[in-house]
Amino acid sequence: PGRWSRSTPRVLVYSSGPLSAHVPHQNRPKAPPAANGSPPGDIIGCWQAALLCAGSWTQGYASGFGSLRNPQVVVEVLRGPGRGEELQLDFYLSIPPRNAKGSSPKGRAKDVPERPKTALTIFTRQEELPGTSRGTPERQPGAPERLMEGQLRKELGASKAAVGGYVTAQLVLSGADARQPLFAVLQNGDPQESWPWQLRVL
């Protein structure tokens, strides 16, 4: 509107390959031409993606620490790192705070259960299941199979720090480990209660 005095917001997109963009806008006479320029030096040769997942521990999928019978988030990078490159993954697991069921006369929250401790462990599968081999025609579409007890697996990392309500884990991978699906197993210390979770992956 004409009463606005601030400048139009802009978005800068850097890509190592060709891009096509669509911005729906009615009665727009002409889209501005794309500007060609070099990205900042500190991000040349790097790319970043972010993922936010949410779910809940339930009675069927909650077994405390050290068990695969917990929620699993499968992360698979479509283009693995090449020679001399590394894949860095940062995991942030948290339990969102619950609303109070009531308030005391002084306005202080009450009846809010304390959030349990959480942890996450990241594995890769060391055996191929039928129809799941990556890059082969027989691979079946759809959600990947869960990592189950008894299957050969390799632990790549686990959460070791708590920062601002999150437990965090970081992986730096190269070679075959960076080209395999990663299974992040989400755990908490109160398997008898249903708790929501949020997992951020950078």
mmCIF file of C-alpha atoms in Angstrom:
data_model
loop_
_atom_site.group_PDB
_atom_site.id
_atom_site.type_symbol
_atom_site.label_atom_id
_atom_site.label_comp_id
_atom_site.label_asym_id
_atom_site.label_seq_id
_atom_site.Cartn_x
_atom_site.Cartn_y
_atom_site.Cartn_z
ATOM 1 C CA PRO A 1 0.000 0.000 0.000
ATOM 2 C CA GLY A 2 1.025 3.577 -0.626
ATOM 3 C CA ARG A 3 1.089 4.405 3.091
ATOM 4 C CA TRP A 4 3.972 2.007 3.627
ATOM 5 C CA SER A 5 7.322 3.745 3.620
ATOM 6 C CA ARG A 6 9.616 0.749 4.049
ATOM 7 C CA SER A 7 11.363 -0.742 1.042
ATOM 8 C CA THR A 8 10.239 -3.953 -0.616
ATOM 9 C CA PRO A 9 11.734 -7.084 1.026
ATOM 10 C CA ARG A 10 14.165 -9.045 -1.085
ATOM 11 C CA VAL A 11 15.375 -12.622 -1.068
ATOM 12 C CA LEU A 12 18.816 -13.707 -2.243
ATOM 13 C CA VAL A 13 19.126 -17.287 -3.467
ATOM 14 C CA TYR A 14 22.499 -18.876 -4.209
ATOM 15 C CA SER A 15 22.635 -22.116 -6.154
ATOM 16 C CA SER A 16 25.309 -24.285 -7.703
ATOM 17 C CA GLY A 17 22.902 -25.200 -10.528
ATOM 18 C CA PRO A 18 20.104 -23.690 -12.596
ATOM 19 C CA LEU A 19 16.958 -22.558 -10.770
ATOM 20 C CA SER A 20 13.416 -21.727 -11.735
ATOM 21 C CA ALA A 21 11.226 -19.619 -9.452
ATOM 22 C CA HIS A 22 7.539 -18.758 -9.394
ATOM 23 C CA VAL A 23 6.206 -15.886 -7.299
ATOM 24 C CA PRO A 24 2.389 -15.587 -7.466
ATOM 25 C CA HIS A 25 1.414 -11.936 -7.578
ATOM 26 C CA GLN A 26 -1.695 -10.544 -9.214
ATOM 27 C CA ASN A 27 -1.529 -7.530 -11.530
ATOM 28 C CA ARG A 28 2.221 -7.526 -11.540
ATOM 29 C CA PRO A 29 3.344 -5.821 -14.743
ATOM 30 C CA LYS A 30 6.752 -7.398 -15.062
ATOM 31 C CA ALA A 31 9.040 -9.451 -12.873
ATOM 32 C CA PRO A 32 12.409 -7.869 -12.169
ATOM 33 C CA PRO A 33 15.330 -9.478 -13.974
ATOM 34 C CA ALA A 34 17.502 -11.891 -12.050
ATOM 35 C CA ALA A 35 20.751 -10.450 -10.805
ATOM 36 C CA ASN A 36 23.867 -12.457 -11.468
ATOM 37 C CA GLY A 37 26.533 -12.223 -8.814
ATOM 38 C CA SER A 38 28.953 -14.233 -6.765
ATOM 39 C CA PRO A 39 27.918 -15.516 -3.324
ATOM 40 C CA PRO A 40 29.867 -14.510 -0.218
ATOM 41 C CA GLY A 41 33.276 -16.100 -0.008
ATOM 42 C CA ASP A 42 32.574 -17.996 3.217
ATOM 43 C CA ILE A 43 29.801 -20.069 1.605
ATOM 44 C CA ILE A 44 31.484 -20.825 -1.718
ATOM 45 C CA GLY A 45 31.738 -24.585 -2.028
ATOM 46 C CA CYS A 46 29.170 -25.144 0.739
ATOM 47 C CA TRP A 47 25.452 -25.814 0.738
ATOM 48 C CA GLN A 48 22.990 -26.021 3.580
ATOM 49 C CA ALA A 49 19.541 -27.471 4.121
ATOM 50 C CA ALA A 50 17.292 -27.482 7.181
ATOM 51 C CA LEU A 51 14.647 -29.982 8.235
ATOM 52 C CA LEU A 52 12.081 -29.770 11.034
ATOM 53 C CA CYS A 53 10.225 -32.920 12.087
ATOM 54 C CA ALA A 54 7.621 -33.322 14.801
ATOM 55 C CA GLY A 55 5.873 -36.279 16.372
ATOM 56 C CA SER A 56 5.176 -37.996 19.664
ATOM 57 C CA TRP A 57 6.409 -40.814 21.798
ATOM 58 C CA THR A 58 3.492 -43.198 22.288
ATOM 59 C CA GLN A 59 3.033 -46.360 24.310
ATOM 60 C CA GLY A 60 3.756 -48.419 21.202
ATOM 61 C CA TYR A 61 6.927 -46.509 20.378
ATOM 62 C CA ALA A 62 8.599 -45.584 23.640
ATOM 63 C CA SER A 63 11.038 -47.863 25.441
ATOM 64 C CA GLY A 64 13.352 -45.521 27.277
ATOM 65 C CA PHE A 65 17.037 -45.257 26.538
ATOM 66 C CA GLY A 66 19.054 -47.707 24.468
ATOM 67 C CA SER A 67 16.149 -49.259 22.563
ATOM 68 C CA LEU A 68 15.230 -49.185 18.876
ATOM 69 C CA ARG A 69 11.531 -49.344 19.795
ATOM 70 C CA ASN A 70 11.382 -45.562 19.760
ATOM 71 C CA PRO A 71 10.528 -43.020 17.066
ATOM 72 C CA GLN A 72 13.057 -43.089 14.233
ATOM 73 C CA VAL A 73 13.766 -40.308 11.748
ATOM 74 C CA VAL A 74 15.523 -41.461 8.588
ATOM 75 C CA VAL A 75 17.796 -38.905 6.915
ATOM 76 C CA GLU A 76 19.107 -39.574 3.430
ATOM 77 C CA VAL A 77 21.178 -37.132 1.400
ATOM 78 C CA LEU A 78 20.397 -37.363 -2.300
ATOM 79 C CA ARG A 79 23.800 -36.057 -3.369
ATOM 80 C CA GLY A 80 26.563 -37.304 -1.148
ATOM 81 C CA PRO A 81 29.847 -35.466 -0.721
ATOM 82 C CA GLY A 82 32.445 -35.925 -3.416
ATOM 83 C CA ARG A 83 36.162 -36.417 -3.123
ATOM 84 C CA GLY A 84 37.644 -34.054 -0.591
ATOM 85 C CA GLU A 85 34.186 -33.018 0.684
ATOM 86 C CA GLU A 86 32.492 -33.704 4.019
ATOM 87 C CA LEU A 87 28.887 -33.854 5.137
ATOM 88 C CA GLN A 88 28.193 -32.124 8.452
ATOM 89 C CA LEU A 89 24.893 -32.819 10.202
ATOM 90 C CA ASP A 90 23.658 -31.071 13.351
ATOM 91 C CA PHE A 91 20.741 -32.650 15.230
ATOM 92 C CA TYR A 92 18.633 -30.760 17.806
ATOM 93 C CA LEU A 93 16.025 -32.746 19.768
ATOM 94 C CA SER A 94 13.604 -31.116 22.195
ATOM 95 C CA ILE A 95 10.282 -31.622 23.947
ATOM 96 C CA PRO A 96 8.030 -28.583 23.406
ATOM 97 C CA PRO A 97 6.739 -27.149 26.701
ATOM 98 C CA ARG A 98 3.196 -28.032 27.629
ATOM 99 C CA ASN A 99 0.575 -25.474 28.609
ATOM 100 C CA ALA A 100 -0.389 -25.309 32.251
ATOM 101 C CA LYS A 101 -3.658 -26.962 33.254
ATOM 102 C CA GLY A 102 -4.379 -24.109 35.617
ATOM 103 C CA SER A 103 -2.925 -21.148 37.408
ATOM 104 C CA SER A 104 -2.417 -20.387 41.038
ATOM 105 C CA PRO A 105 -3.896 -17.213 42.560
ATOM 106 C CA LYS A 106 -0.564 -15.467 42.018
ATOM 107 C CA GLY A 107 -0.596 -16.357 38.339
ATOM 108 C CA ARG A 108 2.041 -19.045 38.619
ATOM 109 C CA ALA A 109 1.618 -22.149 36.491
ATOM 110 C CA LYS A 110 0.813 -25.420 38.200
ATOM 111 C CA ASP A 111 0.179 -29.057 37.273
ATOM 112 C CA VAL A 112 2.760 -28.917 34.505
ATOM 113 C CA PRO A 113 4.797 -32.136 34.520
ATOM 114 C CA GLU A 114 8.535 -31.784 34.278
ATOM 115 C CA ARG A 115 9.845 -32.735 30.867
ATOM 116 C CA PRO A 116 11.930 -35.913 30.921
ATOM 117 C CA LYS A 117 15.515 -36.184 29.774
ATOM 118 C CA THR A 118 15.983 -36.931 26.102
ATOM 119 C CA ALA A 119 18.688 -38.446 23.948
ATOM 120 C CA LEU A 120 19.239 -39.373 20.338
ATOM 121 C CA THR A 121 21.512 -41.925 18.705
ATOM 122 C CA ILE A 122 22.338 -42.066 15.004
ATOM 123 C CA PHE A 123 22.940 -45.377 13.247
ATOM 124 C CA THR A 124 23.523 -46.624 9.736
ATOM 125 C CA ARG A 125 22.453 -50.065 8.569
ATOM 126 C CA GLN A 126 25.251 -52.467 7.685
ATOM 127 C CA GLU A 127 23.139 -54.898 5.716
ATOM 128 C CA GLU A 128 20.962 -54.322 2.673
ATOM 129 C CA LEU A 129 17.344 -55.395 2.784
ATOM 130 C CA PRO A 130 15.624 -56.725 -0.355
ATOM 131 C CA GLY A 131 14.311 -53.865 -2.481
ATOM 132 C CA THR A 132 16.144 -51.145 -0.552
ATOM 133 C CA SER A 133 19.484 -50.971 -2.322
ATOM 134 C CA ARG A 134 20.167 -47.376 -3.238
ATOM 135 C CA GLY A 135 20.568 -46.509 -6.897
ATOM 136 C CA THR A 136 19.097 -49.788 -8.177
ATOM 137 C CA PRO A 137 15.881 -50.233 -10.172
ATOM 138 C CA GLU A 138 14.403 -52.675 -7.656
ATOM 139 C CA ARG A 139 14.301 -50.139 -4.851
ATOM 140 C CA GLN A 140 10.703 -49.785 -3.728
ATOM 141 C CA PRO A 141 9.185 -46.295 -3.333
ATOM 142 C CA GLY A 142 7.727 -45.107 -0.068
ATOM 143 C CA ALA A 143 8.910 -44.802 3.497
ATOM 144 C CA PRO A 144 12.134 -46.692 4.351
ATOM 145 C CA GLU A 145 12.056 -49.668 6.648
ATOM 146 C CA ARG A 146 12.719 -49.048 10.339
ATOM 147 C CA LEU A 147 15.938 -50.203 11.882
ATOM 148 C CA MET A 148 15.062 -53.268 13.937
ATOM 149 C CA GLU A 149 16.700 -55.176 16.755
ATOM 150 C CA GLY A 150 18.936 -57.928 15.437
ATOM 151 C CA GLN A 151 19.912 -56.089 12.246
ATOM 152 C CA LEU A 152 23.555 -55.268 11.750
ATOM 153 C CA ARG A 153 24.082 -51.573 12.420
ATOM 154 C CA LYS A 154 26.846 -49.087 13.107
ATOM 155 C CA GLU A 155 26.546 -46.257 15.622
ATOM 156 C CA LEU A 156 27.790 -43.010 14.105
ATOM 157 C CA GLY A 157 27.085 -40.642 16.968
ATOM 158 C CA ALA A 158 24.951 -39.785 19.967
ATOM 159 C CA SER A 159 23.805 -36.695 21.822
ATOM 160 C CA LYS A 160 26.317 -35.445 24.343
ATOM 161 C CA ALA A 161 25.263 -31.896 25.125
ATOM 162 C CA ALA A 162 22.135 -30.015 26.194
ATOM 163 C CA VAL A 163 21.780 -26.437 24.953
ATOM 164 C CA GLY A 164 18.746 -24.261 25.688
ATOM 165 C CA GLY A 165 16.275 -27.120 26.105
ATOM 166 C CA TYR A 166 17.760 -29.126 23.225
ATOM 167 C CA VAL A 167 20.010 -32.150 23.240
ATOM 168 C CA THR A 168 22.409 -31.946 20.341
ATOM 169 C CA ALA A 169 24.545 -34.269 18.270
ATOM 170 C CA GLN A 170 26.901 -33.496 15.433
ATOM 171 C CA LEU A 171 28.238 -35.761 12.705
ATOM 172 C CA VAL A 172 30.964 -35.114 10.155
ATOM 173 C CA LEU A 173 30.814 -37.847 7.529
ATOM 174 C CA SER A 174 32.613 -38.742 4.332
ATOM 175 C CA GLY A 175 32.857 -41.741 2.062
ATOM 176 C CA ALA A 176 30.333 -44.562 2.311
ATOM 177 C CA ASP A 177 28.882 -43.407 5.644
ATOM 178 C CA ALA A 178 27.725 -40.132 4.059
ATOM 179 C CA ARG A 179 25.917 -41.947 1.249
ATOM 180 C CA GLN A 180 23.847 -44.282 3.428
ATOM 181 C CA PRO A 181 20.465 -43.596 5.076
ATOM 182 C CA LEU A 182 20.921 -42.437 8.660
ATOM 183 C CA PHE A 183 18.556 -43.553 11.416
ATOM 184 C CA ALA A 184 18.125 -41.078 14.268
ATOM 185 C CA VAL A 185 16.545 -42.919 17.204
ATOM 186 C CA LEU A 186 14.756 -40.536 19.577
ATOM 187 C CA GLN A 187 14.621 -41.546 23.241
ATOM 188 C CA ASN A 188 13.315 -40.139 26.512
ATOM 189 C CA GLY A 189 13.377 -41.172 30.145
ATOM 190 C CA ASP A 190 9.600 -41.411 30.665
ATOM 191 C CA PRO A 191 8.318 -44.204 28.385
ATOM 192 C CA GLN A 192 5.030 -44.506 30.312
ATOM 193 C CA GLU A 193 3.888 -41.041 29.246
ATOM 194 C CA SER A 194 3.094 -39.704 25.777
ATOM 195 C CA TRP A 195 5.369 -36.777 24.986
ATOM 196 C CA PRO A 196 5.666 -34.650 21.848
ATOM 197 C CA TRP A 197 9.056 -34.148 20.239
ATOM 198 C CA GLN A 198 10.661 -31.857 17.688
ATOM 199 C CA LEU A 199 13.799 -32.667 15.756
ATOM 200 C CA ARG A 200 15.753 -30.103 13.752
ATOM 201 C CA VAL A 201 18.413 -31.264 11.336
ATOM 202 C CA LEU A 202 20.858 -28.870 9.711
#
